[in-house]
Amino acid sequence: MYKPFHLVPADTKIDFIRFHKPAFILSVLMVVGSIVLIFTKGLNYGIDFAGGVLMEVQSKQEQVVDLGALRGKLDGLEIGEITLQTFGAPNTVLIRIPQQQGGDAATQAAVAKLKSTLGDQWDYRRTETVGPKVGAELKSSAIWASILAGLGIMGYVWFRYEWQFGVNALLALFHDCITTVGLFSLTGMEFNLTTVAAVLTIAGYSVNDTVVIYDRIRYDMRRYKTMALPDLINLALNSTLSRTTVTSGLTLLSVLALALFGGEVIRGFSIAMVWGIVIGTYSTICVASPLLLYMHLHRIRGKETPDRKTDKPAQQGA
Amino acid sequence: MLQFSKFKVTIILGIILLGIIFSAPNLVPRDKLDSLPGWVPKTVISLGLDLQGGSHLLYEVDTSKFLNERLDSVVNDIRDKLTKGTTKFGYLNLGAANGVVSLTLRDPGQAEAARPLLQQATTDMDLQIGSDGKVTAQYTEETLRRLKAQLIEQSIEVIRKRIDQTGTKEPTIIRQGEDRIVVQLPGVKDPEHIKSIIGTTAKMTFHMVDEAAEVSGQPSPTDMVVKVRNPKSDGAAQLIVQKVPLLQGQNLTDAQQSFEGGGQPVVAFKFDSIGAKKFGQATAQNVGKRFAIVLDNEIITAPVIKDAILGGSGIISGSFTVQSASDLALLLRAGALPADLTVIEERTVGADLGADSIEAGKKACLIAIVLIVVAMFALYGLFGLFANIALVLNAILILAGLSALGATLTFPGIAGLVLTLGMAVDANVLILERVREEMRHGRSPVTAMEAGYREAQATIIDANVTHIIATLFLFEFGSGPIKGFAITLLIGVVTSFFTSVYVTRLMTSVWLRRSRPKLLPL
């Protein structure tokens, strides 16, 4: 019978705790950098939030679209600043026009104007318009969804674990989500509803990943009551290392398949997910777990004196 | 580990069987599906507009304009009742503002005498007559809500008639919130055309032109000035017509696109009996004068009345193309919208892009599955194979769940599917890694397996719950495609728990019982 190979040797003894300080510094830099970027450079909001018109058109004749010529044709329309960008293929162009002054009716008029100017040499693959009211509503519902999902996850972690674990899991979640948003700010990739969906999925994944290792740390805490905390965390990380590698690897493979073959429309989503899975795994191992060192866990473990008479099991977690 | 009660086995196999039955229709072509007997489930996954192509339009109904018009007509009614009855009433400041109709009676002593007249004019309204002769009337909250609901209902009715006339298949038209209507048109080819059909109010009225005012250039208080649509180079750009219409579009019974003697496209219409009578009288009295046909505050045409038109039918000419004439005929047949509509959100996807998205999604899905299956087998051998079988069953169950719930598969939904497959094997990885550890501690195959499943279960539940929480809020707050993503992920989390814990466990236990291994091939 086929004897499977082991991706990660069974008896790794990597001292993760030793690297935790440089990792903390790196993470703080990334988080602060992301926040600074979000507040200074801002996000390239897609029409979901900014409102306006987005059109994907494909030339029926030309193999390669001359963006300059197309711009020249559209510039006289007086419908605000038009952004043109090839999309996926050289004969496909993404046209964006901003929110029109005269409100929704004016936006519809602008779309009609644009279409009649372009004529029927183009295939209208996609037309999306979002008015100011709807844009504001989408924005607020995205914010609510994020806040409530955050609170919901917080509530569950709180209920299920001691508060020290809960706080850490949330710190890791914040770390993963904010750096994802930061990445979008840095690269100027479009930030829209699908991106929010990706960020919330990353939130779920991040906690999922953290929870698996925390479960293990709690389990080991009950088993090895006298082991020093740094050793114990290292032990837990090493014994779950194989699982972490395999799961992250497989999930990464599937989102890479999405990013490479899933097409242009959901590229933003796929890239966010790739980042989220990498950063989520990193933060679980290098941030969330070592952070426990600073959380006064002895209160949960009881006094770490070997001569203790009654070997009381850990509170709550039993 | 080895014990699996008959009951449990039956349930597990039953769920799998149901999954296969419910997902199977998706593989059968539509026409074959219809010829199958009635007990076979036929609901297939409906593809979102982003995959099959089509338009999603969100309209806002202008309720405030509608209400203002209603109040204006109340004002007119009050004016008539107070001045045209046997007893005349003097009043000041009659008008409507901010949803309130108000006036002041010159003689407060007449208040009680005026009350029944005012009540007639303001049915449904909250009428207050002060001792100082001040009168106010406004709609109660409840009436306002009912009026708005009626307005939306009527608008939906008109939109449905119009869309049906264009031959669009399976439109969805539903109310959303207070004053919005969602229109979904799968597979629509020319969204701009259909938008113009839906969005035209098509309120048609017939007015006499005030020839005297036209000569003097001074409109009287009962006149209004209306713009002419497409004025001829030698014609007037606007005309003065009487405010009160002779007739309204409601009196039409039929309208068809037709041709004039000269081959010009025109719209031929017929009045109902009341309309025909009124139109006959009006034209008989006004031979030699012009009347204007006004559509949405624009004059389409203003012909001179040559003879009394008694037959109740007529034609509208006015530089139409065949398309615009048949559009107008359609609009007149379907009736006018009770209020103006504005598109506040549009998502239109062409069928080509939809097909491309399906292709890309399929490809990504297949590649992801192949990669995962190969990796799982390489890493965990026989048990990887079990996990792979569970993975395929999981995909089937997700499709079955989507079909049974009548959920919509969107492009982000496909992404959710791919993601779920990646995460679904996590449970198996957790279990198998745990089993390896237990084996290293010298446990026998059966006890190692038992411990693996037992210890990993709590972790698997924890991990899944956090996913469900994030996804639930996405579902609650997301729109269209995102909802599709959330529903796929939600179903996927539940089904993957079932397949990767229970199904693999069943397979493993059967294998353990049959082969009684000394060592696990892991």
Short mmCIF file of C-alpha atoms in Angstrom, two decimals, chain A residues 1-7 10 48 56 104-105 108 111-112 115 123-131 133-134 137-138 141 144-145 148-149 152-153 156 160-161 193-194 197 200-201 204-205 207-208 211-212 215-216 219 223 239 242-243 246-247 250-251 253-255 257-258 261-263 265-266 269 273, chain B residues 58 60 180 191-192 195 342-350 352-353 356-357 360 363-364 367-368 371-372 375-382 411-412 415 418-419 422-423 425-426 429-430 433-434 436-437 440-441 455 458-459 461-463 465-467 469-470 473-474 477 479 482 485 489 511 520-522:
data_model
loop_
_atom_site.label_atom_id
_atom_site.label_comp_id
_atom_site.label_asym_id
_atom_site.label_seq_id
_atom_site.Cartn_x
_atom_site.Cartn_y
_atom_site.Cartn_z
CA MET A 1 0.00 0.00 0.00
CA TYR A 2 1.09 3.58 -0.74
CA LYS A 3 2.91 5.05 2.21
CA PRO A 4 2.29 8.79 2.23
CA PHE A 5 5.14 11.18 2.85
CA HIS A 6 5.26 13.74 5.59
CA LEU A 7 5.51 17.30 4.40
CA ALA A 10 7.08 14.89 12.99
CA ASP A 48 -20.02 50.54 -5.24
CA GLU A 56 -16.57 47.19 -19.67
CA ASP A 104 -29.37 59.92 -10.93
CA ALA A 105 -31.21 61.17 -13.99
CA GLN A 108 -28.45 57.82 -16.81
CA VAL A 111 -24.55 56.56 -19.88
CA ALA A 112 -26.85 57.02 -22.86
CA LYS A 115 -23.16 54.55 -25.50
CA ASP A 123 -19.63 44.97 -27.21
CA TYR A 124 -21.08 46.25 -23.95
CA ARG A 125 -19.95 43.53 -21.62
CA ARG A 126 -20.91 45.22 -18.40
CA THR A 127 -22.58 48.45 -17.31
CA GLU A 128 -22.84 49.36 -13.68
CA THR A 129 -24.18 52.61 -12.32
CA VAL A 130 -24.51 53.46 -8.69
CA GLY A 131 -26.26 56.63 -7.58
CA LYS A 133 -27.87 57.43 -2.30
CA VAL A 134 -27.23 53.78 -3.09
CA GLU A 137 -26.16 52.89 1.65
CA LEU A 138 -23.75 50.25 0.35
CA SER A 141 -24.09 48.40 5.17
CA TRP A 144 -22.22 47.57 9.67
CA ALA A 145 -21.49 44.10 8.35
CA LEU A 148 -21.24 43.25 13.58
CA ALA A 149 -19.13 40.39 12.21
CA GLY A 152 -19.99 38.41 16.67
CA ILE A 153 -16.60 36.75 16.41
CA TYR A 156 -17.92 33.79 20.39
CA ARG A 160 -15.51 29.98 24.33
CA TYR A 161 -12.12 31.02 25.73
CA LEU A 193 -18.11 45.35 -2.11
CA THR A 194 -16.28 42.20 -3.15
CA ALA A 197 -16.50 40.30 1.36
CA LEU A 200 -14.72 39.50 6.19
CA THR A 201 -13.79 36.06 4.88
CA GLY A 204 -13.23 34.29 9.61
CA TYR A 205 -10.15 32.48 8.36
CA VAL A 207 -9.76 33.47 13.78
CA ASN A 208 -10.22 29.92 12.53
CA VAL A 211 -8.43 29.05 17.30
CA VAL A 212 -6.86 25.79 16.15
CA ASP A 215 -7.09 24.91 21.34
CA ARG A 216 -3.80 23.10 21.26
CA TYR A 219 -4.85 21.32 25.75
CA ARG A 223 -1.45 18.30 30.19
CA SER A 239 2.93 19.85 17.03
CA SER A 242 2.23 20.09 9.93
CA ARG A 243 -1.52 20.85 10.02
CA VAL A 246 -0.97 21.65 4.93
CA THR A 247 -4.20 23.58 5.51
CA LEU A 250 -4.18 23.79 0.31
CA THR A 251 -6.33 26.86 0.86
CA LEU A 253 -3.58 26.58 -3.72
CA SER A 254 -7.31 27.02 -4.23
CA VAL A 255 -7.25 30.81 -3.99
CA ALA A 257 -6.26 28.91 -8.78
CA LEU A 258 -8.89 31.61 -8.43
CA PHE A 261 -7.69 31.39 -13.69
CA GLY A 262 -10.77 33.01 -12.13
CA GLY A 263 -10.71 35.95 -14.48
CA VAL A 265 -13.81 40.36 -12.55
CA ILE A 266 -12.92 38.76 -9.21
CA PHE A 269 -11.10 39.37 -4.36
CA MET A 273 -7.64 36.22 -0.25
CA LEU B 58 -33.14 49.57 -8.94
CA GLU B 60 -36.78 54.98 -6.98
CA ARG B 180 -38.08 51.38 -4.44
CA PRO B 191 -30.90 47.39 -21.73
CA GLU B 192 -31.01 51.04 -22.84
CA LYS B 195 -34.83 51.25 -19.58
CA THR B 342 -35.45 57.08 -11.64
CA VAL B 343 -32.77 54.40 -11.98
CA ILE B 344 -30.59 54.70 -8.88
CA GLU B 345 -28.56 51.54 -9.44
CA GLU B 346 -27.90 49.45 -12.49
CA ARG B 347 -25.89 46.28 -12.96
CA THR B 348 -25.99 44.99 -16.48
CA VAL B 349 -23.84 42.11 -17.62
CA GLY B 350 -23.66 40.99 -21.22
CA ASP B 352 -20.63 37.06 -23.30
CA LEU B 353 -19.06 38.25 -20.09
CA ASP B 356 -16.65 33.98 -19.81
CA SER B 357 -17.16 34.18 -16.05
CA ALA B 360 -13.23 31.04 -15.70
CA LYS B 363 -11.61 26.29 -14.71
CA ALA B 364 -10.55 27.68 -11.33
CA ILE B 367 -7.86 23.21 -11.05
CA ALA B 368 -8.39 23.77 -7.34
CA LEU B 371 -4.60 20.26 -6.86
CA ILE B 372 -6.28 19.48 -3.58
CA ALA B 375 -2.03 16.85 -2.56
CA MET B 376 -4.36 15.08 -0.14
CA PHE B 377 -3.58 11.70 -1.64
CA ALA B 378 0.15 12.36 -1.67
CA LEU B 379 0.10 13.51 1.95
CA TYR B 380 -2.33 11.07 3.52
CA GLY B 381 -2.57 8.11 1.15
CA LEU B 382 -5.66 5.98 1.69
CA PHE B 411 -19.70 34.68 -9.71
CA PRO B 412 -18.49 35.48 -6.20
CA ALA B 415 -15.28 31.89 -5.60
CA VAL B 418 -13.54 27.18 -4.51
CA LEU B 419 -12.67 28.62 -1.13
CA GLY B 422 -9.87 24.46 0.16
CA MET B 423 -11.10 24.86 3.68
CA VAL B 425 -10.22 19.42 3.80
CA ASP B 426 -8.93 21.32 6.83
CA VAL B 429 -6.04 17.48 7.93
CA LEU B 430 -6.71 18.28 11.59
CA GLU B 433 -2.43 15.00 11.86
CA ARG B 434 -3.84 14.22 15.25
CA ARG B 436 -0.34 10.58 13.35
CA GLU B 437 0.57 12.06 16.68
CA ARG B 440 3.72 8.21 17.50
CA HIS B 441 2.62 7.84 21.11
CA GLU B 455 -9.83 15.50 19.93
CA ALA B 458 -14.14 20.52 19.18
CA THR B 459 -11.50 22.41 17.23
CA ILE B 461 -16.56 23.11 15.43
CA ASP B 462 -14.83 26.22 16.82
CA ALA B 463 -13.18 26.93 13.51
CA VAL B 465 -18.49 28.68 13.90
CA THR B 466 -16.20 31.68 13.39
CA HIS B 467 -16.67 31.28 9.65
CA ILE B 469 -20.54 34.29 12.06
CA ALA B 470 -18.60 36.33 9.52
CA PHE B 473 -23.39 39.16 8.42
CA LEU B 474 -22.21 39.17 4.84
CA PHE B 477 -25.90 43.11 4.58
CA SER B 479 -26.34 42.76 -2.05
CA ILE B 482 -22.22 39.05 -2.37
CA PHE B 485 -21.03 34.32 -2.06
CA LEU B 489 -19.98 29.68 1.94
CA TRP B 511 -12.03 -0.10 6.34
CA LEU B 520 -2.07 2.60 9.77
CA PRO B 521 -0.71 3.53 6.34
CA LEU B 522 -0.29 7.13 7.38
#
